[in-house]
Each structure stands twice: as C-alpha cells, then as structure tokens.
Short mmCIF file of C-alpha atoms in Angstrom, two decimals:
data_model
loop_
_atom_site.label_atom_id
_atom_site.label_comp_id
_atom_site.label_asym_id
_atom_site.label_seq_id
_atom_site.Cartn_x
_atom_site.Cartn_y
_atom_site.Cartn_z
CA MET M 1 0.43 -0.32 0.12
CA ALA M 2 1.27 3.39 -0.89
CA GLY M 3 2.60 6.00 1.23
CA VAL M 4 0.84 9.58 1.96
CA ALA M 5 4.16 9.98 0.31
CA ALA M 6 3.51 8.45 -2.87
CA VAL M 7 -0.21 9.24 -3.08
CA VAL M 8 0.39 13.03 -3.01
CA ALA M 9 3.06 12.46 -6.04
CA VAL M 10 0.54 11.10 -7.67
CA ALA M 11 -2.50 12.58 -6.96
CA VAL M 12 -0.47 16.08 -8.21
CA VAL M 13 1.08 15.14 -10.76
CA ALA M 14 -0.78 12.08 -12.84
CA GLY M 15 -4.39 13.46 -11.16
CA THR M 16 -5.34 9.87 -9.28
CA VAL M 17 -5.86 9.33 -5.49
CA GLY M 18 -5.28 6.08 -3.37
CA SER M 19 -5.10 5.05 -0.07
CA ALA M 20 -2.09 5.58 2.44
CA PRO M 21 -1.99 4.34 6.18
CA ALA M 22 -1.99 6.51 8.98
CA MET M 23 1.01 9.00 9.88
CA ALA M 24 2.04 10.89 12.63
CA GLU M 25 1.05 14.67 13.24
CA THR M 26 1.95 16.79 11.18
CA PRO M 27 3.42 20.24 10.87
CA PRO M 28 1.43 23.22 11.59
CA PRO M 29 0.01 25.42 8.40
CA MET M 30 1.23 28.59 7.85
CA GLN M 31 -0.91 31.78 8.41
CA PRO M 32 -1.39 33.46 6.22
CA THR M 33 -2.68 37.29 6.24
CA SER M 34 -5.66 38.51 4.30
CA VAL M 35 -5.14 41.18 1.85
CA ALA M 36 -7.07 43.45 -0.57
CA VAL M 37 -5.60 42.55 -3.61
CA THR M 38 -7.20 40.79 -6.96
CA LEU M 39 -4.97 37.47 -8.61
CA PRO M 40 -5.00 39.06 -11.30
CA THR M 41 -2.92 42.32 -9.85
CA LEU M 42 -0.79 39.97 -7.70
CA ILE M 43 0.00 37.48 -11.01
CA GLY M 44 0.60 41.14 -12.74
CA GLU M 45 2.34 42.79 -10.24
CA SER M 46 5.09 39.89 -9.99
CA VAL M 47 5.71 38.47 -13.15
CA ARG M 48 6.53 42.92 -14.27
CA THR M 49 8.89 42.32 -11.30
CA LEU M 50 10.39 39.11 -11.87
CA GLU M 51 11.16 40.12 -16.26
CA ALA M 52 12.55 43.72 -15.10
CA GLU M 53 15.68 41.57 -13.34
CA PRO M 54 18.26 41.22 -15.55
CA GLU M 55 17.84 38.40 -17.72
CA GLY M 56 20.02 35.55 -15.27
CA ARG M 57 20.96 32.22 -16.74
CA PRO M 58 19.51 28.43 -15.03
CA ALA M 59 21.57 26.22 -12.98
CA ARG M 60 21.42 22.57 -12.17
CA ASP M 61 21.77 23.12 -8.33
CA ALA M 62 18.72 23.48 -6.56
CA GLN M 63 18.60 23.54 -3.15
CA THR M 64 15.74 22.93 -0.64
CA VAL M 65 14.38 22.19 2.48
CA GLN M 66 11.67 19.37 3.01
CA TRP M 67 9.36 17.50 4.76
CA GLN M 68 6.78 14.19 3.90
CA VAL M 69 4.47 12.64 6.23
CA PRO M 70 6.66 9.01 6.22
CA GLU M 71 5.94 6.11 4.53
CA SER M 72 6.05 4.27 8.33
CA GLN M 73 2.26 3.81 9.71
CA GLU M 74 4.42 4.20 12.80
CA ARG M 75 2.85 7.84 14.73
CA ASP M 76 6.79 9.18 15.52
CA PRO M 77 6.53 12.76 17.24
CA VAL M 78 10.14 13.76 15.87
CA ILE M 79 9.80 15.83 12.22
CA VAL M 80 13.29 15.77 10.55
CA PRO M 81 13.32 18.39 7.41
CA LYS M 82 15.76 17.02 4.99
CA ARG M 83 18.34 19.70 3.04
CA TYR M 84 18.62 18.55 -0.49
CA GLN M 85 21.28 19.38 -2.72
CA TRP M 86 22.53 17.74 -6.25
CA VAL M 87 25.81 17.03 -7.03
CA TRP M 88 26.82 17.11 -10.42
CA ASN M 89 29.58 14.81 -12.13
CA GLY M 90 31.09 15.76 -16.33
CA ASP M 91 29.11 13.25 -16.98
CA GLY M 92 25.98 15.06 -17.08
CA THR M 93 24.79 12.01 -14.11
CA GLY M 94 24.43 13.02 -10.17
CA HIS M 95 23.20 12.40 -6.90
CA LEU M 96 21.24 14.19 -4.18
CA VAL M 97 22.63 14.86 -0.97
CA ALA M 98 20.85 15.23 2.14
CA THR M 99 21.00 16.20 5.17
CA THR M 100 18.75 16.88 8.55
CA THR M 101 18.30 20.12 9.83
CA ALA M 102 16.89 21.28 12.88
CA ALA M 103 14.57 18.60 13.69
CA TYR M 104 10.68 19.47 16.13
CA SER M 105 7.49 18.00 17.82
CA VAL M 106 4.28 19.40 17.00
CA GLU M 107 1.94 19.64 19.78
CA SER M 108 -1.87 21.36 20.23
CA GLY M 109 -0.62 22.73 16.62
CA LYS M 110 2.39 24.26 17.59
CA ILE M 111 6.17 23.36 17.19
CA VAL M 112 8.21 22.47 20.07
CA ALA M 113 11.76 20.43 20.75
CA PRO M 114 11.46 17.28 20.03
CA ALA M 115 9.73 15.29 21.80
CA GLY M 116 12.05 12.25 21.27
CA ALA M 117 15.39 11.28 20.12
CA ALA M 118 17.03 13.59 16.60
CA PRO M 119 19.38 13.18 14.70
CA ALA M 120 21.67 16.55 15.17
CA PRO M 121 21.48 19.03 12.69
CA GLY M 122 23.79 18.47 9.27
CA THR M 123 23.58 14.66 9.77
CA ALA M 124 24.33 13.16 6.70
CA VAL M 125 21.07 10.67 5.94
CA PRO M 126 20.48 8.40 2.68
CA ASP M 127 17.64 8.58 0.57
CA PRO M 128 17.75 5.45 -1.66
CA ARG M 129 14.71 7.52 -3.92
CA TRP M 130 17.73 9.28 -5.53
CA ALA M 131 20.47 6.58 -6.51
CA ASN M 132 23.09 8.04 -8.70
CA GLY M 133 21.35 9.27 -12.31
CA GLY M 134 20.42 11.96 -14.65
CA GLY M 135 17.74 13.62 -13.23
CA THR M 136 14.10 14.04 -14.84
CA PHE M 137 15.02 17.37 -16.51
CA THR M 138 18.78 17.02 -18.41
CA GLN M 139 18.04 20.39 -20.26
CA ALA M 140 17.61 23.89 -19.32
CA PRO M 141 13.80 25.16 -19.42
CA PRO M 142 13.21 27.65 -21.52
CA ARG M 143 14.12 30.91 -20.57
CA SER M 144 10.94 32.32 -20.83
CA GLY M 145 7.07 32.25 -21.68
CA ALA M 146 4.59 30.12 -20.58
CA GLU M 147 3.96 27.57 -23.79
CA ALA M 148 7.30 26.98 -24.31
CA LEU M 149 7.44 25.95 -20.58
CA ALA M 150 4.37 24.29 -20.62
CA ALA M 151 5.46 22.26 -24.21
CA TYR M 152 9.24 21.77 -21.76
CA LEU M 153 7.31 20.87 -18.77
CA ARG M 154 5.36 17.49 -20.79
CA ALA M 155 8.15 16.57 -22.53
CA HIS M 156 9.49 15.14 -19.32
CA VAL M 157 6.84 14.78 -16.94
CA PRO M 158 3.06 12.53 -17.95
CA LEU M 159 0.78 15.09 -17.89
CA PRO M 160 -2.63 15.30 -18.52
CA THR M 161 -4.19 15.78 -21.29
CA SER M 162 -5.07 19.10 -20.19
CA PRO M 163 -3.58 20.34 -16.95
CA ASP M 164 -5.26 21.80 -14.62
CA ALA M 165 -2.82 24.41 -11.73
CA LEU M 166 -2.52 20.83 -8.97
CA ALA M 167 -0.45 19.38 -12.11
CA TYR M 168 1.19 21.74 -13.39
CA TRP M 169 2.50 22.20 -10.13
CA GLY M 170 3.58 19.04 -9.63
CA ALA M 171 5.85 19.25 -12.49
CA LEU M 172 7.43 22.42 -11.80
CA ARG M 173 7.76 21.36 -8.41
CA MET M 174 9.73 18.26 -9.68
CA LEU M 175 11.70 20.37 -12.10
CA MET M 176 12.27 22.77 -9.24
CA THR M 177 14.30 19.87 -7.64
CA GLU M 178 17.27 20.34 -9.89
CA TRP M 179 17.42 23.42 -11.40
CA THR M 180 17.22 26.70 -10.20
CA LEU M 181 14.38 28.72 -11.63
CA THR M 182 15.90 32.90 -13.25
CA PRO M 183 13.42 35.16 -12.22
CA GLN M 184 12.32 35.61 -16.37
CA GLN M 185 11.17 31.47 -15.92
CA ASN M 186 9.43 32.23 -12.03
CA ALA M 187 7.69 34.94 -14.55
CA ALA M 188 6.86 31.71 -16.82
CA ALA M 189 5.46 29.75 -14.11
CA LEU M 190 3.47 31.75 -12.51
CA GLN M 191 1.46 32.45 -15.95
CA LEU M 192 0.88 29.20 -16.87
CA LEU M 193 -0.47 28.05 -13.40
CA GLU M 194 -2.64 31.34 -13.27
CA LYS M 195 -3.82 30.49 -16.98
CA THR M 196 -5.97 27.34 -15.52
CA GLY M 197 -7.82 29.49 -13.44
CA ASP M 198 -7.46 27.10 -10.39
CA LEU M 199 -5.73 30.29 -8.16
CA SER M 200 -6.52 32.40 -5.34
CA VAL M 201 -4.76 35.20 -3.17
CA LEU M 202 -4.32 33.58 0.27
CA GLY M 203 -2.43 37.27 1.60
CA THR M 204 0.40 37.77 3.45
CA VAL M 205 2.83 34.92 5.03
CA THR M 206 5.84 34.44 6.87
CA ASP M 207 7.30 30.21 5.59
CA ARG M 208 9.06 27.83 7.01
CA MET M 209 12.41 29.57 6.75
CA GLY M 210 11.24 33.05 8.48
CA ARG M 211 10.81 35.02 5.11
CA ALA M 212 8.48 37.28 3.99
CA GLY M 213 5.95 36.17 1.44
CA ILE M 214 2.85 36.21 -0.03
CA ALA M 215 1.20 33.07 -0.14
CA VAL M 216 -1.91 31.98 -3.10
CA SER M 217 -3.61 28.83 -3.07
CA ILE M 218 -4.00 26.43 -5.92
CA ALA M 219 -7.04 23.79 -6.10
CA SER M 220 -8.27 21.35 -8.19
CA THR M 221 -11.80 20.47 -9.51
CA VAL M 222 -10.43 17.08 -10.16
CA ARG M 223 -8.58 15.91 -7.87
CA PRO M 224 -9.86 18.40 -4.23
CA GLN M 225 -8.15 16.17 -1.65
CA PHE M 226 -4.98 18.42 -1.64
CA THR M 227 -4.61 21.88 -2.16
CA VAL M 228 -1.30 23.66 -2.54
CA THR M 229 -0.27 26.91 -0.34
CA LEU M 230 2.41 28.34 -3.07
CA VAL M 231 4.49 31.28 -1.35
CA LEU M 232 6.41 34.07 -3.51
CA ASP M 233 9.28 36.11 -2.16
CA ALA M 234 7.15 39.41 -1.13
CA THR M 235 9.96 41.41 -2.76
CA THR M 236 11.89 39.69 -5.71
CA ARG M 237 8.42 37.39 -6.52
CA ARG M 238 10.57 33.93 -7.11
CA ILE M 239 8.42 31.36 -5.73
CA ILE M 240 9.92 30.35 -2.57
CA ALA M 241 7.99 28.09 -0.98
CA ALA M 242 4.61 25.42 -0.94
CA ASP M 243 2.96 23.21 1.53
CA THR M 244 0.88 20.80 0.24
CA VAL M 245 -2.27 20.68 2.62
CA TYR M 246 -4.71 17.47 3.05
CA VAL M 247 -8.36 18.55 2.28
CA GLY M 248 -10.06 15.07 3.07
CA GLY M 249 -11.70 12.35 1.08
CA VAL M 250 -9.43 10.25 1.06
CA ASN M 251 -10.00 6.63 2.80
CA GLY M 252 -6.92 5.41 4.77
CA ILE M 253 -5.76 8.85 5.69
CA ASP M 254 -6.28 9.11 9.01
CA LEU M 255 -4.68 12.82 9.21
CA ALA M 256 -6.94 15.84 9.90
CA PRO M 257 -8.57 17.94 7.20
CA GLY M 258 -5.89 20.61 6.74
CA SER M 259 -3.21 18.83 7.47
CA VAL M 260 0.25 19.54 6.14
CA VAL M 261 1.59 16.08 4.49
CA GLU M 262 4.78 17.85 2.95
CA TYR M 263 6.42 20.79 2.04
CA ALA M 264 9.44 22.46 0.21
CA ALA M 265 11.19 25.82 0.78
CA TRP M 266 14.01 26.52 -1.98
CA LEU M 267 16.55 28.64 -1.29
CA THR M 268 19.13 30.56 -2.52
CA PRO M 269 22.39 28.45 -3.90
#
C-alpha cells in the first residue's frame, strides 16, 4: 500500500488518488493574513517585477529544505526536515545529497522541542529515492514564455491531456528540485499557473524559513483532496516555498483535514 508521500506525488502530477496508512502528527500550516488584492493584480505585478530583473541563466544547482509525511505507519513524534542539494558529475550524472536540519515536534498545533531522539542538524542521511543518475530534467528549461515552459514540462513529465494548476505545479516542483529558475522562468511559471483559473490569493505570510512572502492557493476540481499553498517572495516575487495540504476524502489517510502532508522551501544556492 502506498504511503501518503507517494499518494500525494501521484495525485498532484498524474491526477489520481489512492489510499494510505495512518501517519504521524504533521507540521502546523502557514497562517496567511488576507490582503485586498486580486489575483490578476498580484500575478501582473509579480510578472513585471520578475521580468524587469537582469536576464538570469538557469543553473542545475537547486537546494531545498523538504519534509514529507513518512511512509511508515508508526507515529513518530519527531519531525526531521532534510536539506537536499544536487551534486553533478562531468558526464551529466549526479546524486542528491541529503542532510538533516533542526528537528522539532508539534503539540496542540504548535512547534515545540523534539519529543524524542533526533539527529544533529547537518547529519548526512541516505535517500534511496535519489540514487546516482541523470535526474529528470537533463536539458535546461526555456528562458521565457508560459507556452514554451508548458511544452518543456510535457516533454519530461507524464501530464494529463488538459493539466490543471495542481498538475502543472507537480511538474514544476519536480523541475525545481534540480534547477534554480531565473526570474524570467519564475514569471513564466506564474503565468502558466494563472491561466488555469485554479489560483486564489491567500495573503501575506511568513514561510518556514522566516522569509516574508505572499501566499497563493492552488486548488483542483478534479482532485479536491489536496491543495497547495504557494509562497512568493514579498520583494523578488520568486517562488520560495510550498505546502501540500490534505483537504480530506481519501480512504485510509488518518489525518485531520487541513493537515500539511508535505512542504518545501527553496534556498538561494
């Protein structure tokens, strides 16, 4: 039986939902403060800000801090996010180095000190999901343009025939585990997501790395069991973080609606 992390990955990218075992308590969700701005205004301002930046060069050097609900059915009270960084070889193959970050537990919806044994931050940990290999996106993404980006994603990821924002985001998230997107590519990603009509503004927020941002919700009428809270940097408008939130409706997932089942924060290399 697939774990929650696997269920989410399949649901977000391929558009299917399965079942999963009971899991540990999850991190508290981010708490946006509503703002009086429409989505077209927000995306328009963000695209103009990003496109006004000097043209960047995409680099295959993505660094992220990530956490997923574990596959195990055991309820481990300690949450250990991991920092991932790709290391590339001259022949195009590479591997993902994973190290632990500060562990914590959650009590009554609040972050507290680890309620059990936890590895020291910076401890190297094996991750069998990412063995040596060439990665998924061996060619650089297009420099600009939502349509060009959509075609690129479709060439690398098995997207549905008519992807919604949740499906596109699943592919973009995979891309961003390998490539650090330029400002212009961030602009194209926002335009691509906006075109689906599945986005809404949540408000200002502080992400899990303490950065000021603006949160946008990604929902899906095809897969209403999950939503994504996407965070744009308040100043640069780059995509800096995302939470995947369980809404409910999947047999076997023993989590309260509103539980965060996965999160990622992108770091500056």
